[in-house]
Coordinates of C-alpha atoms in Angstrom, one line a residue:
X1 CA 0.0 0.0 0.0
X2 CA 1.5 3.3 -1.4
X3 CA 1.9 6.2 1.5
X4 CA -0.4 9.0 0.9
X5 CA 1.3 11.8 -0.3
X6 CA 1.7 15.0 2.6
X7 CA 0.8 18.2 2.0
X8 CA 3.3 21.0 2.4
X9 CA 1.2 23.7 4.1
X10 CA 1.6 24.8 7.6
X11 CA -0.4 23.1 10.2
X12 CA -2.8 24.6 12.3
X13 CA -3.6 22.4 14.8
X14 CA -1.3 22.4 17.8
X15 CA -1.5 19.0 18.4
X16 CA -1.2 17.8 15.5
X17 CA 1.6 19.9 14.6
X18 CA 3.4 19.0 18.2
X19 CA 3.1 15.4 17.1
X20 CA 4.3 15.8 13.1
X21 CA 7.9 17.6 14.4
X22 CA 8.7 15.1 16.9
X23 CA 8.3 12.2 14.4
X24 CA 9.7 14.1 11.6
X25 CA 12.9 15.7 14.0
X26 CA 13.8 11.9 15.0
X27 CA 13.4 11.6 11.2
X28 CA 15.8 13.9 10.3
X29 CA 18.6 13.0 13.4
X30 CA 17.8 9.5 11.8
X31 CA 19.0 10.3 8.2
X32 CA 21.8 12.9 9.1
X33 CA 23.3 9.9 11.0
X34 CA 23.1 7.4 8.2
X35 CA 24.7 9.7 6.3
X36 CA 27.1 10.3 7.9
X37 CA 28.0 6.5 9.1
X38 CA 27.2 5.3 5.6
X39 CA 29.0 7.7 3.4
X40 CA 32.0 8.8 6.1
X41 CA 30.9 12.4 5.8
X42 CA 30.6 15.0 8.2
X43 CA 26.9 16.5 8.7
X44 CA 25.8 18.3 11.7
X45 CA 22.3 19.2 12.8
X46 CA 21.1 21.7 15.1
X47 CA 17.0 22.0 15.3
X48 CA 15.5 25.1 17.3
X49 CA 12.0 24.5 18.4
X50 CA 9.2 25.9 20.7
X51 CA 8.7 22.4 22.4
X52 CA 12.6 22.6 24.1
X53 CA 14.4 25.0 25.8
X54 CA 17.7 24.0 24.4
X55 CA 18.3 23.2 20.6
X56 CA 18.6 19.6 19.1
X57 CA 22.0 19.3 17.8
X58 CA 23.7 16.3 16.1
X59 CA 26.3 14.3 16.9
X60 CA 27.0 16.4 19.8
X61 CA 27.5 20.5 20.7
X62 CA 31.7 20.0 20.0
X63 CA 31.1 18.6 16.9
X64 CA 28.7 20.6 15.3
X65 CA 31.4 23.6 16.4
X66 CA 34.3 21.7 14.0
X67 CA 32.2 21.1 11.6
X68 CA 30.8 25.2 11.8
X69 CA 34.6 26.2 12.4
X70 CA 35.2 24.3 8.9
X71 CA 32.6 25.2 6.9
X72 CA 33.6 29.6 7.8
X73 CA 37.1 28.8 7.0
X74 CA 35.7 28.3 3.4
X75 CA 35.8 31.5 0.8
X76 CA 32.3 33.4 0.9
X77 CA 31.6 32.2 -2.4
X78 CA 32.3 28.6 -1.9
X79 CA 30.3 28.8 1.1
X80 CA 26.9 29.9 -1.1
X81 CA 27.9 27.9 -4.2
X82 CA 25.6 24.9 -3.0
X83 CA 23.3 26.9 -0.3
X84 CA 19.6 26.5 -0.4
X85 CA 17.2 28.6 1.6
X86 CA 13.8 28.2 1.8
X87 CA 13.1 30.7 -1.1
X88 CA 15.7 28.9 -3.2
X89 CA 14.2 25.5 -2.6
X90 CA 10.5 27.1 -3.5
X91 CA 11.8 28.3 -6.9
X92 CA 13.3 25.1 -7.9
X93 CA 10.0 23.6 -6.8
X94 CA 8.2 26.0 -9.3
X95 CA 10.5 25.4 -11.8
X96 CA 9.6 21.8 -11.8
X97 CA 6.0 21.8 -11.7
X98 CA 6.2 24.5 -14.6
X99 CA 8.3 22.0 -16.8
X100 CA 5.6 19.0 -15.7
X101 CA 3.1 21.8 -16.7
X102 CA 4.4 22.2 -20.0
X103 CA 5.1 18.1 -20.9
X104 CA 1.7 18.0 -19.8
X105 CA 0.2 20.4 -21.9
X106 CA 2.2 19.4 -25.2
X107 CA 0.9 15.4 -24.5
X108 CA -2.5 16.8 -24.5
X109 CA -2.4 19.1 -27.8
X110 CA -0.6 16.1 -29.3
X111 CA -3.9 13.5 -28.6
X112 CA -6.5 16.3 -29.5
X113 CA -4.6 16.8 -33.0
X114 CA -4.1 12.9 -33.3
X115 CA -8.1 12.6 -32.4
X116 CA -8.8 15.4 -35.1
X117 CA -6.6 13.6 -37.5
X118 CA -7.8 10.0 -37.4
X119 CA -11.1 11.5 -37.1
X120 CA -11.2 13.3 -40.4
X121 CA -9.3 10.5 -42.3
X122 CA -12.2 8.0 -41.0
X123 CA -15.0 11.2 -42.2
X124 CA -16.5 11.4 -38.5
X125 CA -15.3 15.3 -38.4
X126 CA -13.9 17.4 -40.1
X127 CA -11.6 20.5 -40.0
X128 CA -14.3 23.2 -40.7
X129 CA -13.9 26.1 -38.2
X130 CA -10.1 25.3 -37.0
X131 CA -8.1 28.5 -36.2
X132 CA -4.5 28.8 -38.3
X133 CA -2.8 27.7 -35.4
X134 CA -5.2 24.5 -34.9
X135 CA -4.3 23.7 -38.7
X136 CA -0.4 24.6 -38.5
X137 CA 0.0 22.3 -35.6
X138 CA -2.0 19.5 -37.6
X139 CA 0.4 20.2 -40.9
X140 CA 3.4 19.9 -38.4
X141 CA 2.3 16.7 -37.1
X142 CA 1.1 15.0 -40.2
X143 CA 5.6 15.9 -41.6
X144 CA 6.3 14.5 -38.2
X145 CA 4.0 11.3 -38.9
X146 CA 5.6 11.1 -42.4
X147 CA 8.8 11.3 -41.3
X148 CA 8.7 8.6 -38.6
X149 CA 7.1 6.4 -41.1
X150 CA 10.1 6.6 -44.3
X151 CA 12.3 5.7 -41.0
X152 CA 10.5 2.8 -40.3
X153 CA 10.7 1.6 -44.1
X154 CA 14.4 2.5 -44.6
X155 CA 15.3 0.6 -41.3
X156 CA 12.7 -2.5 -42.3
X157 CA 14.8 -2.3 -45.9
X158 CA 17.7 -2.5 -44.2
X159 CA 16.8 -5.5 -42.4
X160 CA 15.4 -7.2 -45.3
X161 CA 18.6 -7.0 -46.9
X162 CA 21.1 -7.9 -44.5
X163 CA 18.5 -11.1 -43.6
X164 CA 18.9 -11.9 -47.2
X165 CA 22.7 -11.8 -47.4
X166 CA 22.8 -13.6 -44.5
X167 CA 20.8 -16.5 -46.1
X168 CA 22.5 -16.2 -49.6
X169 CA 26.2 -16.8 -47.6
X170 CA 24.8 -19.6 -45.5
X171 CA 23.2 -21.2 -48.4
X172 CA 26.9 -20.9 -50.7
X173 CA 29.5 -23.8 -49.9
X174 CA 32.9 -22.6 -51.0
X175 CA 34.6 -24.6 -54.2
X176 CA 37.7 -25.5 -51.5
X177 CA 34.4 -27.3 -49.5
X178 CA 33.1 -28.9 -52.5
X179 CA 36.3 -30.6 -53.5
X180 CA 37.0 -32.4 -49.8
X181 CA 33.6 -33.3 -49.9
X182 CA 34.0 -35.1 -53.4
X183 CA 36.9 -36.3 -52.7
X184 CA 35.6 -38.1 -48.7
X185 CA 33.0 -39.2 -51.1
X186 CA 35.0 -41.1 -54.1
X187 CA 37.6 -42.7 -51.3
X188 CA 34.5 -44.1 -49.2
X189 CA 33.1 -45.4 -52.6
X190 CA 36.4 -47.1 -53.8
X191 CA 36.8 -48.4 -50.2
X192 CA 33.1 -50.0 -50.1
X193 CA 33.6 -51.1 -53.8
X194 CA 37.2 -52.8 -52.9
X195 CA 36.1 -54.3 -49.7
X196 CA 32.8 -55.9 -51.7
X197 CA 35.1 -57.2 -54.6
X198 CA 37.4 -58.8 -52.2
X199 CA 34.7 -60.5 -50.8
X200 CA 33.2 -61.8 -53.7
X201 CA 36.5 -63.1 -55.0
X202 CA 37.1 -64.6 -51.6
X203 CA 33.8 -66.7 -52.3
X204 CA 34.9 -68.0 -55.4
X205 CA 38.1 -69.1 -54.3
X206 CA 36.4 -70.4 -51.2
X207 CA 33.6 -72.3 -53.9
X208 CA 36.7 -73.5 -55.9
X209 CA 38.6 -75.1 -52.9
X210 CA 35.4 -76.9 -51.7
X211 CA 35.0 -78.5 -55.3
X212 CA 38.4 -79.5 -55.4
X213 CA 38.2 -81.2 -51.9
X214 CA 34.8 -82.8 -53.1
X215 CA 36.6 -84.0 -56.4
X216 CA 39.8 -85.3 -54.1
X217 CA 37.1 -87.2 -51.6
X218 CA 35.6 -89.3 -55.1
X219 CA 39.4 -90.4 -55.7
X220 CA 40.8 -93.8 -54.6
X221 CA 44.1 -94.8 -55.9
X222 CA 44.0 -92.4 -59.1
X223 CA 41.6 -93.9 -60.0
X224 CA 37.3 -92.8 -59.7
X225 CA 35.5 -94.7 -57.1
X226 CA 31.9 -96.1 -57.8
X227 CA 29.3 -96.9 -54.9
X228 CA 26.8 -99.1 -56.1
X229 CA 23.2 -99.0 -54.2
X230 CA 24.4 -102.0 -52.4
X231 CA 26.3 -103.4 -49.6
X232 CA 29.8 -101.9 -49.5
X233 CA 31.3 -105.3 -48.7
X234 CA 30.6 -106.5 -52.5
X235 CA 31.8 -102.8 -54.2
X236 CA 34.0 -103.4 -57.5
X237 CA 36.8 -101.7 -58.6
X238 CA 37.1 -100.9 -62.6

């Protein structure tokens, strides 16, 4: 839940006004301290109020002196180069809220000219009984409009093209490339060819070697062997 924002205006109420500086002097002593531990700075304090008889000072009454003593032994125009009173502080308050006051105020012409503009192109109103400053302001924002769109197109073209080259060096193998590829292609052909020819011829001599030993088994003496659909016991010999 988001604090609700104070308003700077003196308070009226005594009690009310009693309670606000005590919260916001332990604030302060809070936040002159952290600064001081956090970013090894000096910074003093010294608060003067209707609810003490003595002042608040910070870190103590010897220190605030050294730091006073230091800060006089500084030329005169050092010493206002970075002072803000309370009149300096409310004109760079002003000067703020005039610049918001002025973003402001250009955002808003900006939409009523965009509403008068899309409106007219669409033909739900038209620019019958605008003032020469109405229509100046529209001319200046339709060269603005134009502008901003012939940058889009040249960056979009831009992008086009370098996506394009892109693809057109990714899709081109260079010759050098080509040639190795060839080349891992015609050895691992040759090599699958050799091996397969070696093993076909090593089948042939292994189908000649069998006939041979078949032909060597039907041999007896030099001479062919017959076996007769008979008892081996009465076999013949030519």
């Amino acid at each position: 839940m988001t604090r609700k924002k104070v308003k700077l205006a003196y308070i009226n109420n005594d009690a009310s006004r009693k309670a606000t500086y005590k919260k916001r002097k332990k604030g302060l002593l809070k936040k002159v301290s952290e600064l001081s531990t956090l970013c090894g700075v000096d910074a003093c304090a010294i608060i003067y109020s209707p609810y003490d008889t003595q002042p608040e000072v910070y870190p103590s009454p010897g220190g605030v002196h050294r730091i006073v003593k230091k800060f006089k032994k500084m030329p005169e125009i050092e010493q206002g180069k970075k002072m803000m009173n309370q009149e300096v502080f409310l004109k760079q308050k002003i000067g703020k809220v005039s610049e918001q006051m002025k973003r402001l105020k250009k955002e808003n012409r900006d939409r009523e000219l965009n509403r008068l503009l899309y409106g007219n192109l669409s033909g739900k109103m038209n620019l019958q009984g605008l003032t020469v400053t109405d229509l100046n302001d529209l001319t200046s924002l339709i060269d603005q409009n134009l502008k901003d769109i012939n940058k889009r197109m040249e960056e979009l073209a831009k992008e086009t093209k370098t996506a394009r080259m892109a693809a057109a060096a990714a899709a081109k193998v260079p010759p050098l490339m080509n040639r190795e590829v060839n080349s891992t292609s015609a050895t691992t052909s040759t090599a699958y060819n050799n091996n397969r020819g070696g093993g076909m011829q090593r089948r042939q001599d292994l189908n000649t070697q069998n006939q041979a030993n078949n032909n060597n088994a039907m041999k007896f003496g030099g001479r062919d062997a017959i076996f007769p659909l008979r008892n081996n016991n009465n076999m013949n010999l030519n």
